[in-house]
mmCIF file of C-alpha atoms and ligand atoms in Angstrom:
data_model
loop_
_atom_site.group_PDB
_atom_site.id
_atom_site.type_symbol
_atom_site.label_atom_id
_atom_site.label_comp_id
_atom_site.label_asym_id
_atom_site.label_seq_id
_atom_site.Cartn_x
_atom_site.Cartn_y
_atom_site.Cartn_z
ATOM 1 C CA MET A 1 -0.002 -0.229 -0.355
ATOM 2 C CA LYS A 2 1.358 3.669 -0.872
ATOM 3 C CA VAL A 3 0.614 6.183 1.417
ATOM 4 C CA ALA A 4 0.600 9.863 0.675
ATOM 5 C CA PHE A 5 1.846 11.558 4.671
ATOM 6 C CA PHE A 6 0.085 15.030 4.569
ATOM 7 C CA ASP A 7 1.078 17.647 6.686
ATOM 8 C CA ARG A 8 -2.462 19.348 8.142
ATOM 9 C CA ASP A 9 -0.932 22.980 8.884
ATOM 10 C CA GLY A 10 -0.220 25.284 5.714
ATOM 11 C CA THR A 11 -0.555 22.257 3.522
ATOM 12 C CA ILE A 12 -3.793 21.257 3.917
ATOM 13 C CA ILE A 13 -5.315 24.504 5.486
ATOM 14 C CA GLU A 14 -4.283 27.832 5.950
ATOM 15 C CA ASP A 15 -1.743 28.071 8.900
ATOM 16 C CA TYR A 16 -1.332 30.921 11.574
ATOM 17 C CA PRO A 17 0.763 32.225 14.080
ATOM 18 C CA ASP A 18 0.833 29.775 17.277
ATOM 19 C CA GLU A 19 -0.958 32.985 18.730
ATOM 20 C CA GLU A 20 -3.952 33.723 15.603
ATOM 21 C CA TRP A 21 -4.237 29.645 16.444
ATOM 22 C CA THR A 22 -6.625 30.077 19.880
ATOM 23 C CA GLY A 23 -9.421 32.563 18.310
ATOM 24 C CA ILE A 24 -9.502 30.613 14.865
ATOM 25 C CA THR A 25 -12.280 28.002 15.534
ATOM 26 C CA GLU A 26 -12.569 26.899 11.184
ATOM 27 C CA PRO A 27 -10.622 25.555 8.775
ATOM 28 C CA VAL A 28 -10.037 27.050 5.736
ATOM 29 C CA PHE A 29 -8.993 24.925 3.019
ATOM 30 C CA LEU A 30 -6.079 26.057 0.671
ATOM 31 C CA ARG A 31 -6.405 26.517 -2.583
ATOM 32 C CA SER A 32 -5.803 23.780 -4.539
ATOM 33 C CA ALA A 33 -5.173 21.255 -1.476
ATOM 34 C CA ILE A 34 -8.850 19.259 -2.036
ATOM 35 C CA ASP A 35 -8.388 19.678 -5.360
ATOM 36 C CA THR A 36 -4.455 17.717 -4.625
ATOM 37 C CA LEU A 37 -5.965 15.458 -2.225
ATOM 38 C CA ARG A 38 -8.263 14.058 -4.998
ATOM 39 C CA GLN A 39 -5.858 13.783 -7.491
ATOM 40 C CA VAL A 40 -3.932 11.924 -5.249
ATOM 41 C CA ARG A 41 -6.681 8.817 -4.017
ATOM 42 C CA GLN A 42 -7.156 8.433 -8.276
ATOM 43 C CA ARG A 43 -3.369 7.597 -8.188
ATOM 44 C CA GLY A 44 -3.607 5.243 -6.182
ATOM 45 C CA TYR A 45 -2.668 6.369 -2.674
ATOM 46 C CA GLU A 46 -4.077 6.509 0.652
ATOM 47 C CA ILE A 47 -4.335 9.650 2.624
ATOM 48 C CA ILE A 48 -2.907 9.829 6.175
ATOM 49 C CA ILE A 49 -2.494 13.750 7.515
ATOM 50 C CA ILE A 50 0.704 13.239 10.285
ATOM 51 C CA THR A 51 0.202 17.009 12.406
ATOM 52 C CA ASN A 52 2.341 18.738 15.228
ATOM 53 C CA GLN A 53 0.056 20.360 17.442
ATOM 54 C CA TYR A 54 2.347 21.570 20.163
ATOM 55 C CA LEU A 55 -0.157 24.525 20.514
ATOM 56 C CA ILE A 56 -2.620 22.079 22.625
ATOM 57 C CA ASN A 57 0.318 20.876 25.554
ATOM 58 C CA GLU A 58 1.462 24.402 24.910
ATOM 59 C CA GLY A 59 -1.714 26.262 25.752
ATOM 60 C CA PHE A 60 -2.805 28.127 22.535
ATOM 61 C CA ILE A 61 -5.676 25.789 21.741
ATOM 62 C CA THR A 62 -8.306 23.784 24.126
ATOM 63 C CA TRP A 63 -8.768 20.210 22.862
ATOM 64 C CA GLU A 64 -12.290 20.726 22.381
ATOM 65 C CA GLN A 65 -10.938 22.857 20.031
ATOM 66 C CA TYR A 66 -8.227 21.096 17.990
ATOM 67 C CA LYS A 67 -11.251 18.413 17.628
ATOM 68 C CA GLU A 68 -13.850 20.802 16.684
ATOM 69 C CA ILE A 69 -11.567 23.132 13.948
ATOM 70 C CA HIS A 70 -10.454 18.884 13.454
ATOM 71 C CA ALA A 71 -14.066 17.556 12.931
ATOM 72 C CA LYS A 72 -15.032 20.197 10.724
ATOM 73 C CA MET A 73 -11.858 19.936 8.448
ATOM 74 C CA LEU A 74 -12.650 15.593 8.102
ATOM 75 C CA ASN A 75 -16.610 16.670 6.669
ATOM 76 C CA GLU A 76 -15.479 19.188 4.239
ATOM 77 C CA LEU A 77 -13.195 16.513 3.196
ATOM 78 C CA LYS A 78 -15.307 13.240 3.611
ATOM 79 C CA LYS A 79 -18.605 15.859 2.038
ATOM 80 C CA GLN A 80 -16.049 15.705 -1.427
ATOM 81 C CA ASP A 81 -15.564 12.461 -1.540
ATOM 82 C CA ILE A 82 -12.372 12.358 -0.289
ATOM 83 C CA ASP A 83 -11.001 9.171 1.900
ATOM 84 C CA ILE A 84 -8.433 10.020 4.880
ATOM 85 C CA LEU A 85 -7.001 6.626 6.220
ATOM 86 C CA ALA A 86 -5.963 8.101 8.907
ATOM 87 C CA VAL A 87 -4.988 11.124 10.771
ATOM 88 C CA PHE A 88 -2.153 11.096 13.246
ATOM 89 C CA TYR A 89 -1.314 13.820 15.618
ATOM 90 C CA CYS A 90 1.146 15.571 18.188
ATOM 91 C CA PRO A 91 -0.210 17.474 21.662
ATOM 92 C CA HIS A 92 2.370 17.428 22.793
ATOM 93 C CA GLY A 93 4.956 20.955 23.904
ATOM 94 C CA ARG A 94 8.181 21.287 21.868
ATOM 95 C CA ASN A 95 10.028 20.611 25.247
ATOM 96 C CA GLU A 96 8.333 17.548 25.927
ATOM 97 C CA GLY A 97 10.383 15.174 24.778
ATOM 98 C CA CYS A 98 8.576 13.774 23.337
ATOM 99 C CA GLY A 99 9.095 10.869 20.361
ATOM 100 C CA CYS A 100 6.228 11.609 18.097
ATOM 101 C CA CYS A 101 6.926 15.348 17.430
ATOM 102 C CA LYS A 102 8.362 15.970 13.492
ATOM 103 C CA PRO A 103 10.949 15.292 12.898
ATOM 104 C CA GLU A 104 10.598 12.945 15.532
ATOM 105 C CA THR A 105 9.795 9.925 12.939
ATOM 106 C CA GLY A 106 6.971 8.667 16.330
ATOM 107 C CA MET A 107 3.598 8.938 13.330
ATOM 108 C CA ILE A 108 5.041 7.313 11.427
ATOM 109 C CA LEU A 109 5.950 4.209 12.949
ATOM 110 C CA GLN A 110 2.588 4.365 15.030
ATOM 111 C CA ALA A 111 0.984 4.316 11.297
ATOM 112 C CA LEU A 112 3.667 1.391 9.954
ATOM 113 C CA ASN A 113 2.305 -0.152 13.640
ATOM 114 C CA GLN A 114 -0.917 -0.125 12.743
ATOM 115 C CA TYR A 115 -0.627 -0.641 8.800
ATOM 116 C CA PRO A 116 2.314 -3.240 8.731
ATOM 117 C CA ALA A 117 1.150 -3.196 4.545
ATOM 118 C CA ILE A 118 2.367 0.710 4.126
ATOM 119 C CA ASP A 119 5.381 0.500 1.788
ATOM 120 C CA LEU A 120 7.333 3.201 1.974
ATOM 121 C CA LYS A 121 9.872 3.211 -1.008
ATOM 122 C CA SER A 122 6.502 3.765 -2.994
ATOM 123 C CA SER A 123 5.113 6.895 -0.673
ATOM 124 C CA PHE A 124 5.553 10.043 0.151
ATOM 125 C CA VAL A 125 5.808 12.611 2.793
ATOM 126 C CA ILE A 126 4.533 16.907 1.595
ATOM 127 C CA GLY A 127 4.694 18.699 4.214
ATOM 128 C CA ASP A 128 5.618 22.925 4.152
ATOM 129 C CA SER A 129 8.458 23.014 6.915
ATOM 130 C CA VAL A 130 11.474 21.895 7.231
ATOM 131 C CA VAL A 131 10.412 19.156 9.926
ATOM 132 C CA ASP A 132 7.841 17.407 7.285
ATOM 133 C CA MET A 133 11.422 17.070 5.135
ATOM 134 C CA GLU A 134 14.110 16.127 7.815
ATOM 135 C CA LEU A 135 11.291 13.247 8.691
ATOM 136 C CA ALA A 136 10.735 11.769 5.084
ATOM 137 C CA GLY A 137 15.065 12.075 4.993
ATOM 138 C CA ARG A 138 14.816 10.375 8.469
ATOM 139 C CA MET A 139 12.833 7.266 7.481
ATOM 140 C CA ASN A 140 14.182 7.185 3.995
ATOM 141 C CA ILE A 141 11.025 8.261 2.134
ATOM 142 C CA ARG A 142 10.286 10.632 -0.873
ATOM 143 C CA GLY A 143 9.751 13.883 0.455
ATOM 144 C CA PHE A 144 8.722 17.755 -1.549
ATOM 145 C CA GLY A 145 8.719 20.628 0.865
ATOM 146 C CA ILE A 146 5.841 23.542 0.250
ATOM 147 C CA ASN A 147 8.293 26.710 -0.565
ATOM 148 C CA VAL A 148 10.896 24.624 1.802
ATOM 149 C CA ALA A 149 14.487 25.075 1.287
ATOM 150 C CA ILE A 150 16.366 22.365 0.553
ATOM 151 C CA PRO A 151 20.205 21.211 0.086
ATOM 152 C CA GLU A 152 21.404 21.005 -3.394
ATOM 153 C CA SER A 153 22.702 17.581 -2.477
ATOM 154 C CA THR A 154 20.074 15.925 -0.248
ATOM 155 C CA PRO A 155 18.380 13.054 -2.311
ATOM 156 C CA ASN A 156 14.834 11.543 -2.626
ATOM 157 C CA ILE A 157 13.731 15.103 -1.440
ATOM 158 C CA TYR A 158 12.405 18.137 -3.895
ATOM 159 C CA GLN A 159 10.730 21.876 -3.359
ATOM 160 C CA VAL A 160 7.274 22.286 -4.502
ATOM 161 C CA LYS A 161 5.750 25.862 -4.745
ATOM 162 C CA GLU A 162 2.501 24.862 -4.216
ATOM 163 C CA VAL A 163 0.685 21.510 -2.475
ATOM 164 C CA SER A 164 -0.854 20.777 -6.185
ATOM 165 C CA GLU A 165 3.049 20.624 -7.554
ATOM 166 C CA VAL A 166 2.984 17.532 -6.566
ATOM 167 C CA LEU A 167 1.663 15.611 -9.298
ATOM 168 C CA ARG A 168 3.969 16.143 -11.719
ATOM 169 C CA TYR A 169 6.161 13.571 -9.313
ATOM 170 C CA ILE A 170 4.039 10.953 -8.615
HETATM 171 MG MG1 MG B 1 3.056 22.659 8.502
HETATM 172 ZN ZN1 ZN B 2 4.272 13.855 20.865
#
C-alpha cells in the first residue's frame, strides 16, 4: 500500500502564528488542496495526515478546539468524497521530548504499526516545514517541501511551490 503522508497546517488548511490559533474555530482550506488530495487518491495513494499540534499542550488551543477544527476539516473532505485513511497528531509541547513531534519519527512508526502493508518506498511525505522534510529524510521516504529550502545534494527531497505541484512527480 502506498501512502501520501500529508502535513495538515500550511499544507491542507491555512496555518497561523501560534497566538492567532487561539481564536480559530474553522479550518480554511488552501487553494488547490482539495483537488490535490482527490488526484492523489485517484493515483492510488491512501492518505494519512500527520500533524504537530504542540498548540494543545503549550496552551494556544484547547483540546476541544482541536477536535472541532479537525472534525470540520474531515467533514468537508468527506463531503468532497475524499477518504482519509488515518490521522496521527502529536499534542506534546516542543520541549517535552516526545518521540512523535516531527521531525521525530513516531507518527510514521505508529502508522506502520497500525497498517503493516504500508510500503514506504512508494510513499511520500508532503509538508510546508523543514521538520516535514527532516522526517522524510530520517525515514528515507520521498519528500515534497512546499517552499522549504532543500540543500542541493539532498536525494529524494524536492521543493515545490504549492501543494498541487506534487502531482507532477507522482
Ligand atoms: Mg505545516
Ligand atoms: Zn508528541
